[in-house]
Short mmCIF file of C-alpha atoms in Angstrom, two decimals:
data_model
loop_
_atom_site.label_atom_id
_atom_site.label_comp_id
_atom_site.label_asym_id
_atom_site.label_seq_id
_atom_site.Cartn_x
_atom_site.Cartn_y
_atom_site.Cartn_z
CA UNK A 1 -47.23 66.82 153.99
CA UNK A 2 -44.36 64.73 152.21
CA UNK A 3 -44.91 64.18 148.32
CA UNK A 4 -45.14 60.93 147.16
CA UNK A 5 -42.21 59.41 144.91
CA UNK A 6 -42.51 57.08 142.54
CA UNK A 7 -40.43 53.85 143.04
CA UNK A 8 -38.91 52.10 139.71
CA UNK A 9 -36.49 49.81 138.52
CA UNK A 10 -32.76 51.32 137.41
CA UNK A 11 -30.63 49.33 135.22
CA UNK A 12 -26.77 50.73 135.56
CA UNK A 13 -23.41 48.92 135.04
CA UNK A 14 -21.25 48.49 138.12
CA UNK A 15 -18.69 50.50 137.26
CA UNK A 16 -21.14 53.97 137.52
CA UNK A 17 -23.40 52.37 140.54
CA UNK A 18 -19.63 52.10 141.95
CA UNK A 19 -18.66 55.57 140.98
CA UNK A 20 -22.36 56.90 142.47
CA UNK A 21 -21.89 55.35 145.61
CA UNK A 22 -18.45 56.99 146.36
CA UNK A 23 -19.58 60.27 144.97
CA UNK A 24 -22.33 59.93 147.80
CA UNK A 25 -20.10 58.65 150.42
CA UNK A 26 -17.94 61.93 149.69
CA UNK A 27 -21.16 63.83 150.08
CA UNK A 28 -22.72 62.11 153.06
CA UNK A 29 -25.86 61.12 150.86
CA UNK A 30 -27.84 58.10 150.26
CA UNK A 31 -27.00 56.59 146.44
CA UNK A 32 -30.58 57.43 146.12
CA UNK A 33 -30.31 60.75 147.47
CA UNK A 34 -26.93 61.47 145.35
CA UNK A 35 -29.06 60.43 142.21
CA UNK A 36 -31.94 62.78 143.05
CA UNK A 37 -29.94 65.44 143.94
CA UNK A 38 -28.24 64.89 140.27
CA UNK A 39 -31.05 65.00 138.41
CA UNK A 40 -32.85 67.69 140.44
CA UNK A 41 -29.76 69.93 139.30
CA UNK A 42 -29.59 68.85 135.61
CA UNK A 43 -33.23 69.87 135.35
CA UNK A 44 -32.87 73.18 137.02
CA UNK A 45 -29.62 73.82 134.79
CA UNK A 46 -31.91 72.85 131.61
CA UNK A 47 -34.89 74.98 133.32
CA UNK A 48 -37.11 71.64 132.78
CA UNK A 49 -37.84 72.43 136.64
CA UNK A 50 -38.98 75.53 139.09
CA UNK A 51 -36.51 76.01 142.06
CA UNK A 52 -38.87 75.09 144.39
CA UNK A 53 -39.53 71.64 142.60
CA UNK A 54 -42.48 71.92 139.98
CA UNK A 55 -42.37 71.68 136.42
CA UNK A 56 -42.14 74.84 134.29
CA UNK A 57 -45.48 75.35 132.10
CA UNK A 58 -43.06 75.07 129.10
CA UNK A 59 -41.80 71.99 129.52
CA UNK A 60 -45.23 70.32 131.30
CA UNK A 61 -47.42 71.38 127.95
CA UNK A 62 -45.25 69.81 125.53
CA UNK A 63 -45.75 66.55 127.00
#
């Protein structure tokens, strides 16, 4: 079973979008992909996320 994503709205200048989309040409990714993947590793380097995708209990309760 896939798990639903939320769709919304980014505002970013041009010069980043521009900078995103090359980064994800070099890696064969979507732009969307490329910013997922980002994130996804920014909150498993800050441990705001489980490996496998869930939120840690820590970081869940204290919102």
């Amino acid at each position: 079973m896939m798990s639903k994503k939320k769709v919304f709205p980014l505002r970013i200048s041009p010069e980043m979008l521009d900078a995103l989309q090359q980064w994800a040409n070099d890696e064969f990714r979507s732009i969307n992909g490329q910013i997922e993947y980002l994130l996804r590793e920014a909150l498993l380097k800050t441990k705001r996320i489980k490996s496998n995708g869930s939120q840690s209990t820590e970081h869940s309760n204290n919102q």
